[in-house]
Coordinates of C-alpha atoms in Angstrom, one line a residue:
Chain A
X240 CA 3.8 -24.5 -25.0
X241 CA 0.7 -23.3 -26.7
X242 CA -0.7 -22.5 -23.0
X243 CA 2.1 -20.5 -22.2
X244 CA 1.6 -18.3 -25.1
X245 CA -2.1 -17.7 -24.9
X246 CA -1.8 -16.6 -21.2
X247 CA 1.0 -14.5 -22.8
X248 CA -1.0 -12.7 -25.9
X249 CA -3.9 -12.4 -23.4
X250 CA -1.6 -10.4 -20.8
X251 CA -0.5 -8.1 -24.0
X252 CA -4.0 -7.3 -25.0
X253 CA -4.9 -6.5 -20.9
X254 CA -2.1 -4.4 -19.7
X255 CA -2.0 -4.8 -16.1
X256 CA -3.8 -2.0 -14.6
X257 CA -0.1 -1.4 -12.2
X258 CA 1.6 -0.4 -15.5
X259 CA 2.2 3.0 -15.4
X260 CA 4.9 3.3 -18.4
X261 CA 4.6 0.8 -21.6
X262 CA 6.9 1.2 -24.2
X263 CA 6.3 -1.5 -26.8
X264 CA 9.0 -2.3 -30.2
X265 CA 9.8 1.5 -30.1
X266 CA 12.7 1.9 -32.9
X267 CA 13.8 5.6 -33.9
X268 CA 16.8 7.0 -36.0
X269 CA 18.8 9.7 -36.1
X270 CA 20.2 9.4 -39.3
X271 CA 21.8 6.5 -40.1
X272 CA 22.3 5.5 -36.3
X273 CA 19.4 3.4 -35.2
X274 CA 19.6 4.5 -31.7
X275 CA 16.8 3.1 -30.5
X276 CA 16.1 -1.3 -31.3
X277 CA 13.2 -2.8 -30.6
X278 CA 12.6 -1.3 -27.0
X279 CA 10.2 -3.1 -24.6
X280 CA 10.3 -1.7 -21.4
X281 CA 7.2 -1.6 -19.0
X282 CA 6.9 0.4 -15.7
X283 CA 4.9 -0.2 -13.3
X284 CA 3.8 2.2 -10.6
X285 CA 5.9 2.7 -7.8
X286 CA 8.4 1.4 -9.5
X287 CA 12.1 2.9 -9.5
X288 CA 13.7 1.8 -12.8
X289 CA 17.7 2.4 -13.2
X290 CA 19.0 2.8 -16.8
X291 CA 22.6 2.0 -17.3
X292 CA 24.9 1.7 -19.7
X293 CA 28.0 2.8 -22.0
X294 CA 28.0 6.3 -23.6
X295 CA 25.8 6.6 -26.8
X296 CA 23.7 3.1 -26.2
X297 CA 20.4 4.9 -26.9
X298 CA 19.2 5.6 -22.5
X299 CA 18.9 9.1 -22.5
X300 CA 17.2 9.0 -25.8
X301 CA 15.1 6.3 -24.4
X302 CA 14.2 8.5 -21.6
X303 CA 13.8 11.8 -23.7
X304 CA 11.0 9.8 -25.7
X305 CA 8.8 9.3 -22.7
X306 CA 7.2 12.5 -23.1
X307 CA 7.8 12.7 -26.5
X308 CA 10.8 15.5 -26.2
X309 CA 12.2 12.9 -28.9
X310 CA 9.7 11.6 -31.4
X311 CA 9.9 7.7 -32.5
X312 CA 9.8 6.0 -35.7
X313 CA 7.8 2.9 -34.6
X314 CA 6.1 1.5 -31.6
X315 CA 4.1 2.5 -29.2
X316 CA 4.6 4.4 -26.0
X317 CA 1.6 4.4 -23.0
X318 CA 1.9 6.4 -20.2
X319 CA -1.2 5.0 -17.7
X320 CA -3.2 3.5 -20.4
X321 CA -2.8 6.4 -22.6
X322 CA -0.8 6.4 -25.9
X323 CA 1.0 9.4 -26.4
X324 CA -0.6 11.8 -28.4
X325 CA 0.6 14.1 -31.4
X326 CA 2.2 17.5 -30.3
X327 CA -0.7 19.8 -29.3
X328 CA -2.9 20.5 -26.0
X329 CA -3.3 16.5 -25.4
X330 CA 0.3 16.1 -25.4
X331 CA 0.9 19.1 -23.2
X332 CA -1.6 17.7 -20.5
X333 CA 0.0 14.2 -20.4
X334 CA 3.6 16.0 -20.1
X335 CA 2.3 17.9 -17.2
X336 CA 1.8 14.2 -15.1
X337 CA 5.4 13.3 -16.2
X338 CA 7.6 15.4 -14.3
X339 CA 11.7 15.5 -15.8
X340 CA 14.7 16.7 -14.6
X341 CA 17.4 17.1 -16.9
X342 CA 21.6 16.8 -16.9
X343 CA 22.0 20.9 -17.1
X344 CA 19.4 21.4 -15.0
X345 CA 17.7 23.8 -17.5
X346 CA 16.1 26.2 -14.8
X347 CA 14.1 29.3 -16.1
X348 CA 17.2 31.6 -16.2
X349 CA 15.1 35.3 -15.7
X350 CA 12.9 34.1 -13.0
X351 CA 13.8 33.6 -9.7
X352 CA 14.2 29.6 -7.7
X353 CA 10.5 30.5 -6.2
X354 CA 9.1 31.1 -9.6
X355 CA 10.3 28.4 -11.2
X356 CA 8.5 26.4 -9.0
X357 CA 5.5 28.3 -9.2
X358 CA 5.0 28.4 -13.0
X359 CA 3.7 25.1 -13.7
X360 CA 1.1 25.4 -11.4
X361 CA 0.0 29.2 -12.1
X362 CA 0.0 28.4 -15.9
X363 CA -0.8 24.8 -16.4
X364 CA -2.7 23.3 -13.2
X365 CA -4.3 26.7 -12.8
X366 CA -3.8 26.6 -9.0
X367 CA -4.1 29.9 -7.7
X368 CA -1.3 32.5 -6.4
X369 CA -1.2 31.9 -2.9
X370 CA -1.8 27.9 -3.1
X371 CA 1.2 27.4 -5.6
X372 CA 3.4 30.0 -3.1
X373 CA 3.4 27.7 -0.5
X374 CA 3.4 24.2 -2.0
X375 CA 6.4 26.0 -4.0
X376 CA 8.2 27.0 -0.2
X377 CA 7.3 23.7 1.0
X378 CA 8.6 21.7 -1.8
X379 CA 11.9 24.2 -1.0
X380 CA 12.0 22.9 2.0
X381 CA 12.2 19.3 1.2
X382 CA 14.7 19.6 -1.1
X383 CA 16.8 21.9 1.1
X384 CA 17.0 24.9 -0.5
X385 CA 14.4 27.2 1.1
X386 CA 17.0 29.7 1.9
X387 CA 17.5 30.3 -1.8
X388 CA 13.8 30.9 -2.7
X389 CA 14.6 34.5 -3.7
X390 CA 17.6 34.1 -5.8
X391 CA 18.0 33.2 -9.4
X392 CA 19.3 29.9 -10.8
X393 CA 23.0 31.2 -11.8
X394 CA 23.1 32.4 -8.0
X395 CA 23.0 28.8 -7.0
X396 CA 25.5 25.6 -6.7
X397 CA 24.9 23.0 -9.6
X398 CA 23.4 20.4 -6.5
X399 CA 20.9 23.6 -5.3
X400 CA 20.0 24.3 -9.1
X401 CA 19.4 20.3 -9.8
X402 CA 17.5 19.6 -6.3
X403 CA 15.2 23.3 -7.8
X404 CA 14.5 21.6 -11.0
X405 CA 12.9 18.3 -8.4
X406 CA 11.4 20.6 -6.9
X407 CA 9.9 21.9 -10.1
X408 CA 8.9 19.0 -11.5
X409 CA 7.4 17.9 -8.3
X410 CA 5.2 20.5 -8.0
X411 CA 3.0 19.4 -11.1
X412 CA 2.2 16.2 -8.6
X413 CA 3.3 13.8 -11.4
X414 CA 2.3 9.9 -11.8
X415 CA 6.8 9.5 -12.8
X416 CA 9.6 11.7 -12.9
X417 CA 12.4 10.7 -15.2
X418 CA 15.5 11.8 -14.6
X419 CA 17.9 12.2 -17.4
X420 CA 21.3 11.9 -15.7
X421 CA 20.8 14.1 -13.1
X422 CA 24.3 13.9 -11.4
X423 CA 26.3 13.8 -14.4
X424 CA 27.2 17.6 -15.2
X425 CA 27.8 18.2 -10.6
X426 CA 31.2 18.6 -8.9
X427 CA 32.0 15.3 -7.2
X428 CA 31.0 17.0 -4.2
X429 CA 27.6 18.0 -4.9
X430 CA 26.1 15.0 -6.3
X431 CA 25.7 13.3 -2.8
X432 CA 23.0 15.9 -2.1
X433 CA 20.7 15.5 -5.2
X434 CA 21.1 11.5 -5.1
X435 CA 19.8 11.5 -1.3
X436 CA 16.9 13.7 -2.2
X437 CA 16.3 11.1 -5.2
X438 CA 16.3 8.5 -2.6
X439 CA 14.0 10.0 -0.2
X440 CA 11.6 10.6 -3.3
X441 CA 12.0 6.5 -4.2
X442 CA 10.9 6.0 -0.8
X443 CA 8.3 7.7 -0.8
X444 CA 6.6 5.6 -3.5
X445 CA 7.3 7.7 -6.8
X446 CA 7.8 5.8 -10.0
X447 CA 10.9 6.9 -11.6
X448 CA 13.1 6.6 -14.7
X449 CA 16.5 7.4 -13.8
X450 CA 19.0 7.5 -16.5
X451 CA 22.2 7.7 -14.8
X452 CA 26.3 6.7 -14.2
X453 CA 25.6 6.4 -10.3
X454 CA 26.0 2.9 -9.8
X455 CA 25.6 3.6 -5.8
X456 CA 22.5 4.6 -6.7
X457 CA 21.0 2.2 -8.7
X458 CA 22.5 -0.6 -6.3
X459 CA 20.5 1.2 -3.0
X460 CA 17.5 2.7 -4.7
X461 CA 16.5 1.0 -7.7
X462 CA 13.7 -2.2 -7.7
X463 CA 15.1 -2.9 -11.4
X464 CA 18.2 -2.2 -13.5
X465 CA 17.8 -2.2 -17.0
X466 CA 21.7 -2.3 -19.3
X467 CA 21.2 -0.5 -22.7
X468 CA 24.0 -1.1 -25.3
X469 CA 24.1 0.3 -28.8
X470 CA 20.5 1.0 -28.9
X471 CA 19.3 -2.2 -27.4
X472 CA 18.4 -3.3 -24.1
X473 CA 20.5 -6.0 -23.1
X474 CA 20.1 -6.9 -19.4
X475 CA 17.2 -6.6 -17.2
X476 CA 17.7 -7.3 -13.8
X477 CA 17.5 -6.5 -9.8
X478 CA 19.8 -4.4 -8.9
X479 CA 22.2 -7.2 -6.3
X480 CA 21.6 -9.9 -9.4
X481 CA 22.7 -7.3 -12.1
X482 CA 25.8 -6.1 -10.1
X483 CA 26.8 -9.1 -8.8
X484 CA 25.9 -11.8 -11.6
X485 CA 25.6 -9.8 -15.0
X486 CA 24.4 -12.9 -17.3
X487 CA 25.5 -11.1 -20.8
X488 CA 28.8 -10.5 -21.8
X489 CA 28.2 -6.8 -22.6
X490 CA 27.2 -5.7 -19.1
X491 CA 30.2 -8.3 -17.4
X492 CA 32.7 -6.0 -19.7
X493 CA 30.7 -2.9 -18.7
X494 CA 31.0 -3.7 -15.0
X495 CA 34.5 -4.5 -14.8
X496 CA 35.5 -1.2 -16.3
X497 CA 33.6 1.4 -14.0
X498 CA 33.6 -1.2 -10.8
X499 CA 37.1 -1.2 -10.8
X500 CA 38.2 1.8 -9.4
Chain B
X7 CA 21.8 85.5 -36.0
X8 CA 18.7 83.1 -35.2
X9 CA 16.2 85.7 -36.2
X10 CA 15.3 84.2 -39.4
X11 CA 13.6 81.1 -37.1
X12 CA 10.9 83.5 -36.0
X13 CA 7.8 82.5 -37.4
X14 CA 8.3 78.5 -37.7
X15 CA 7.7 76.0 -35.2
X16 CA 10.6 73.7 -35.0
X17 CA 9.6 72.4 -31.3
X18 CA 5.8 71.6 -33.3
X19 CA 7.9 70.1 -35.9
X20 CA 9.8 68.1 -33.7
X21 CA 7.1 66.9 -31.7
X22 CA 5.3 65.5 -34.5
X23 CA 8.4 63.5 -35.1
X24 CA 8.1 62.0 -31.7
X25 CA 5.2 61.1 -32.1
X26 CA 5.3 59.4 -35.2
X27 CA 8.4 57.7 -33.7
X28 CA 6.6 56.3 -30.6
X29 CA 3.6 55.4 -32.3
X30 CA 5.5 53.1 -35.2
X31 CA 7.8 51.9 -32.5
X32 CA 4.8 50.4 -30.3
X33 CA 3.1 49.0 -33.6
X34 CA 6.3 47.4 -35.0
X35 CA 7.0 45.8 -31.6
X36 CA 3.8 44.1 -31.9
X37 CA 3.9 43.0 -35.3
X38 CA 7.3 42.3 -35.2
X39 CA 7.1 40.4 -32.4
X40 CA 4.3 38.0 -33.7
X41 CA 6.1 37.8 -36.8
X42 CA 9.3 36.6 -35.2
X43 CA 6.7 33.9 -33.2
X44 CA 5.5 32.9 -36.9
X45 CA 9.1 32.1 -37.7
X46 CA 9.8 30.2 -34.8
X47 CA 6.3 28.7 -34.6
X48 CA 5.8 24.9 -35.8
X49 CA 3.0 25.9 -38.0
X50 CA 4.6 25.7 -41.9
X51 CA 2.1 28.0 -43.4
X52 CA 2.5 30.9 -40.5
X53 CA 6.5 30.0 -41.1
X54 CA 6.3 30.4 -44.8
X55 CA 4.1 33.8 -44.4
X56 CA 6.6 35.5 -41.8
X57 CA 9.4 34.3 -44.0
X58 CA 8.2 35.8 -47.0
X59 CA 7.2 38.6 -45.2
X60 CA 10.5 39.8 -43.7
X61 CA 11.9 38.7 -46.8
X62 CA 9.7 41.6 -49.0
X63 CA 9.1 44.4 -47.0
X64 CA 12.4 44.4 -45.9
X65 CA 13.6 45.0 -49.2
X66 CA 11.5 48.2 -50.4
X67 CA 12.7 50.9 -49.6
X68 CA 10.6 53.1 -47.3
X69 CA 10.0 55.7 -49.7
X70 CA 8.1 53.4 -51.6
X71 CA 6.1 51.4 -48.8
X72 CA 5.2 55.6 -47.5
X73 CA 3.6 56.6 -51.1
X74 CA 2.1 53.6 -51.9
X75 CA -0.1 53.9 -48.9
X76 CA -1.1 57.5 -49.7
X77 CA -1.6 56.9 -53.4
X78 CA -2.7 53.3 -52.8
X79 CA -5.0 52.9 -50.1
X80 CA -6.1 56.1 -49.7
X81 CA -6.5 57.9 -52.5
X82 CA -7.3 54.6 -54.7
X83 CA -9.0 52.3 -52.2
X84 CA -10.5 55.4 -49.9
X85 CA -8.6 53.8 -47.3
X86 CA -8.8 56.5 -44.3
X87 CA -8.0 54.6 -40.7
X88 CA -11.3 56.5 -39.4
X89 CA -9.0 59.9 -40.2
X90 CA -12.4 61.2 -41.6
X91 CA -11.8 64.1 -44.0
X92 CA -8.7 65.8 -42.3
X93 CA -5.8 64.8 -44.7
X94 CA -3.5 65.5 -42.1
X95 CA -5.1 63.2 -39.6
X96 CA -5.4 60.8 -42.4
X97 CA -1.5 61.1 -44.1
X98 CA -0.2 61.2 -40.3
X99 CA -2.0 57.9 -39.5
X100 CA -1.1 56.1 -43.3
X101 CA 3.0 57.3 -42.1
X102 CA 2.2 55.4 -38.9
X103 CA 1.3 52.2 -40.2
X104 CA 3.8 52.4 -43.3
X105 CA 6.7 52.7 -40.6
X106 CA 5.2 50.1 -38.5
X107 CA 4.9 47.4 -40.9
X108 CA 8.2 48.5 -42.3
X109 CA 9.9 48.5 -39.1
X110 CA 8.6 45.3 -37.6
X111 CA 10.7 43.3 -40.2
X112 CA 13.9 44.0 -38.8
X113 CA 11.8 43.6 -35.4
X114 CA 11.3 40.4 -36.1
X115 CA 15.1 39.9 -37.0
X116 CA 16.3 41.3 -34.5
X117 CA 14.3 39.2 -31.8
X118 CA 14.9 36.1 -33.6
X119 CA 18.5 36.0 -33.4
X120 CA 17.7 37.1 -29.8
X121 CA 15.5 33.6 -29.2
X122 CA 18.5 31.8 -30.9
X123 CA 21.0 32.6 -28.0
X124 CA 18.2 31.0 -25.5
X125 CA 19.2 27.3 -24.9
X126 CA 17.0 24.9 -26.2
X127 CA 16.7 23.3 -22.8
X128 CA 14.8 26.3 -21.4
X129 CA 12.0 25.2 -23.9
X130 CA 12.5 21.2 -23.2
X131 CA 12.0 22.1 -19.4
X132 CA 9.1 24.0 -20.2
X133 CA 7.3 22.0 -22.6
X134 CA 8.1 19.0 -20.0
X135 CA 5.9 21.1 -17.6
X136 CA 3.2 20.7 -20.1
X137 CA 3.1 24.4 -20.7
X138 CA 1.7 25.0 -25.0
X139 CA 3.9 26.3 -27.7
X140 CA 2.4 29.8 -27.1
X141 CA 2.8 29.3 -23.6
X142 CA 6.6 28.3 -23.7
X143 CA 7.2 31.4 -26.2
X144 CA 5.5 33.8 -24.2
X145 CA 6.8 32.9 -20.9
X146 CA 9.7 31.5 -21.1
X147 CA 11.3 32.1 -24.6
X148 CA 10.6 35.6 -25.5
X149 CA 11.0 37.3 -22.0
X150 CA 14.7 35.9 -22.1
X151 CA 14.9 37.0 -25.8
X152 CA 14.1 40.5 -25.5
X153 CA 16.7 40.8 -22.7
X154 CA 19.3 40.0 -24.7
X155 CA 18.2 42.2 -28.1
X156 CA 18.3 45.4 -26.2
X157 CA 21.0 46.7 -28.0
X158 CA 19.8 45.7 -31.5
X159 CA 16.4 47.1 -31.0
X160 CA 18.0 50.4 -29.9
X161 CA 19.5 50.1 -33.4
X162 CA 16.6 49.6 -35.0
X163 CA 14.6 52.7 -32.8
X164 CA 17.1 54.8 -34.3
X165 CA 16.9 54.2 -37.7
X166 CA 13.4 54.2 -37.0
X167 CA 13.5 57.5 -35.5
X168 CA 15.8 59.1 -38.8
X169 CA 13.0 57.2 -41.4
X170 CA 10.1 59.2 -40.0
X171 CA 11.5 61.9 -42.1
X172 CA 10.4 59.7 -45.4
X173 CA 6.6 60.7 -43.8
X174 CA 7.3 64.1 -45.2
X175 CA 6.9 62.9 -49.1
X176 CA 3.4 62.2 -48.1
X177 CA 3.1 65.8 -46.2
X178 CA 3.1 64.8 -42.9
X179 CA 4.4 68.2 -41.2
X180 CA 7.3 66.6 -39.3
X181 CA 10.7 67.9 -38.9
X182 CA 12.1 67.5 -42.2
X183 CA 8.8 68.8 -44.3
X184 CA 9.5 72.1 -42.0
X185 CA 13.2 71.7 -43.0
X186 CA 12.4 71.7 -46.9
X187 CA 10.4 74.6 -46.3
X188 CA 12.7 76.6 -44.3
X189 CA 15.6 75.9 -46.9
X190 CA 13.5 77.1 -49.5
X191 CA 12.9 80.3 -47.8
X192 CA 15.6 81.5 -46.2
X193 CA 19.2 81.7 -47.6
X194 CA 20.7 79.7 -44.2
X195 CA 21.5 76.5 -45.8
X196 CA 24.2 75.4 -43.5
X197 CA 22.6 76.7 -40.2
X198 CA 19.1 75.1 -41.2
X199 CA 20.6 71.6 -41.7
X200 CA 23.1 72.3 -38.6
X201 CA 19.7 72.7 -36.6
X202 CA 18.1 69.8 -37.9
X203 CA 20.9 67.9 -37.4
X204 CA 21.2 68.4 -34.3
X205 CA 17.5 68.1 -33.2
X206 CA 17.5 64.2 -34.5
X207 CA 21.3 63.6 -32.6
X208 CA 18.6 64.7 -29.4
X209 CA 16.3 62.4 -30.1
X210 CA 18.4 59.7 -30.5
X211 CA 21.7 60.2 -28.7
X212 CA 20.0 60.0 -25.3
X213 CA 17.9 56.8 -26.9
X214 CA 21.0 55.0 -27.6
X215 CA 22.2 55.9 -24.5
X216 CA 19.3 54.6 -22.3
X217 CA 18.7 51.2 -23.9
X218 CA 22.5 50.8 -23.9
X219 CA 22.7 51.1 -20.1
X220 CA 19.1 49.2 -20.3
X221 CA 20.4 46.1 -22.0
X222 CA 23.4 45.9 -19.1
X223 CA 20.5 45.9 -16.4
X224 CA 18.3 43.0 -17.6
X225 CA 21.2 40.5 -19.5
X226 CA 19.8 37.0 -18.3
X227 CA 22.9 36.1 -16.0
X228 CA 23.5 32.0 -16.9

């Protein structure tokens, strides 16, 4: 027993140098709602991590808090050995390695798709004009929406806007991209073609976050799948384990609502 | 029946009205515009400072802020803006930063009810780009902002345009000192003011016009 807990304390003081994301006892309130419990979560690199669960359990909060768009109470966050800083240039610089794409897509509204691309690396990596034109186009490209380089973002579909804002956080070459429900405000019919650009960026080795309702998804693209449930993660699993063996009570009631129909 | 204009120079007049209307509009812009970044900024101290600001100068009247600065700075504190010894040089200069500062607070409120209609996710996505506060503000925040306050700032360009006649208590020779004078000498009360009248509804009929079809042009479609 005692063994078992030195090896354990000794693994705590050492993070493993594959963790790329450590959030350790992270609490935080808003108001009287503690929406966040005692959080441990730790990524490690490469690794596509799929949060789940029931409206108002805390994930995109969880998510939002990564790079510190929501501030915690207690804890400790890490993001590649580095604790997150106070708000200021140091902050700034970490949230320029963690790329986010967000539920309403939140594209630069007077600047054009090509732009919006381009402005992270013009302003913050500093890469010059012509270099961030083309990794901009070429990014375009990989998403599939080069054809709409030109345009602005209330010219485009929800699926073209959302794929834009991966392209945009992809061109700041980050260590993780979390994804705060990217599907979730898409017509049925569009969401197919940002989840298959999400699944050719998990196969291509990015570590992501992905807050989201797309249990297709998380069953064919993540590695784990962690179930939040009022503010607490519940379940921690692989993805066939979790979906086909839930072990709490919480996540068996989830599943059989939304697996259903 | 327009004989009795012979001999004053109501274009001259007019010009100078301009120009102390261009002039205070480009200086207000400025100032109002960093103000309104003070108010939005996360610094409390810059927050409490444009807060109080807008708060004051908003609430004396021009008159006031126009006379002080002759009396005050220049006559008590030799305050001359590198006007030299040319009073009128000096008195134009003093209008020009009275209207400015006076100005800029309803600049600054104007533009700050124009960053309130700008989502907040437009700053979350660019602060999750790792771009600074000023950063976000300047390239993201105020240029979407502006677009949208077109119409208020036209507003505030004509009122700005009518309070350059307050410059005339402190002598500047714009279009309302000539007005005084010409009321005083000639018995053509009704004309005199007709004229005048008409001269500002030139200035700022066409202003109102512009920015109006302005403010339809560069709306931020969403």
């Amino acid at each position: 027993m005692s063994g078992v807990s030195v090896t354990k304390a000794a693994e705590d003081a050492v993070p493993a140098a594959n963790d790329l994301v450590v959030l350790s006892n992270v609490n935080k309130h808003f108001g009287a709602l503690h929406v966040l419990q005692d959080i441990d979560l730790t990524i490690a690199r490469g690794e596509v991590v799929v949060v789940i669960g029931p409206s108002g359990s805390g994930k995109s909060t969880l998510c939002r808090t990564i790079n510190r768009l929501e501030t915690i109470d207690s804890g400790a966050i890490s993001i590649d050995g580095k604790p997150l800083p106070q708000e200021g240039k140091e902050l700034a610089r970490l949230r320029a390695d963690v790329g986010m794409v967000f539920q309403s897509f939140n594209l630069f509204a007077h600047k054009t798709v090509l732009e919006n691309v381009m402005l992270g690396q013009l302003k913050v990596r500093k890469t010059d004009k012509q270099g961030a034109t083309e990794k901009a186009r070429s990014l375009l490209d990989r998403v599939g929406v080069a054809s709409q380089a030109d345009k602005y973002p209330s010219q485009l579909s929800g699926g073209q806007q959302q794929r834009v804002a991966i392209a945009r956080a992809l061109a700041m070459d980050p260590k993780v991209m979390l994804f705060d429900e990217p599907t979730s405000a898409l017509d049925p019919e569009m969401i197919n073609e940002v989840l298959e650009v999400m699944q050719q960026l998990a196969r291509d080795g990015m570590t992501m976050v992905v807050v989201t309702h797309e249990m297709g998804f998380a069953r064919s693209a993540a590695n784990r799948v962690v179930f939040m449930a009022d503010g607490k993660i519940v379940e921690e699993a692989a993805p066939d384990q979790f979906f086909s063996n839930p072990r709490s009570d919480r996540a068996k009631d989830f599943l059989s609502k939304i697996l259903h129909h | 029946m327009f004989d009795f204009l012979e001999g004053y120079d109501l274009l001259g007049a007019f010009w100078v009205t301009v120009k102390l209307t261009v002039y205070s509009a480009l200086g207000s812009l400025l100032w109002g515009t960093l103000l309104a970044g003070m108010r939005v900024g996360p610094v409390p101290l810059m927050r409490g400072f444009g807060t109080a600001y807008v708060n004051i100068v908003r609430n004396i009247p021009l008159t006031v802020i126009i006379v002080f600065s002759s009396l005050g700075l220049f006559q008590t504190l030799q305050v001359t803006l590198g006007g030299g010894d040319d009073f009128e040089v000096i008195n134009f200069r003093l209008a020009v930063l009275s209207l400015a500062l006076y100005t800029a607070a309803f600049v600054c409120e104007a533009l700050r009810s124009g960053i309130n209609t700008v989502p907040t996710g437009q700053a979350e996505a660019a602060r999750a780009l790792g771009l600074s506060f000023t950063q976000v503000l300047r390239l993201v925040i105020l240029p979407q902002a502006f677009r949208s306050v077109v119409n208020p700032l036209a507003n505030v360009l004509i009122a700005l345009t009518k309070n350059t006649t307050v410059a005339a208590a402190i002598g500047v020779a714009e279009a309302a000192f000539l007005m005084k004078d010409m009321i005083e000498a000639e018995a053509q009360l009704i004309l005199i003011s007709a004229i005048f009248a008409f001269g500002f509804i030139c200035l700022t009929l066409p202003t109102g016009l512009l920015l109006g079809w302005v403010s339809k042009k560069v709306a931020v479609k969403r």
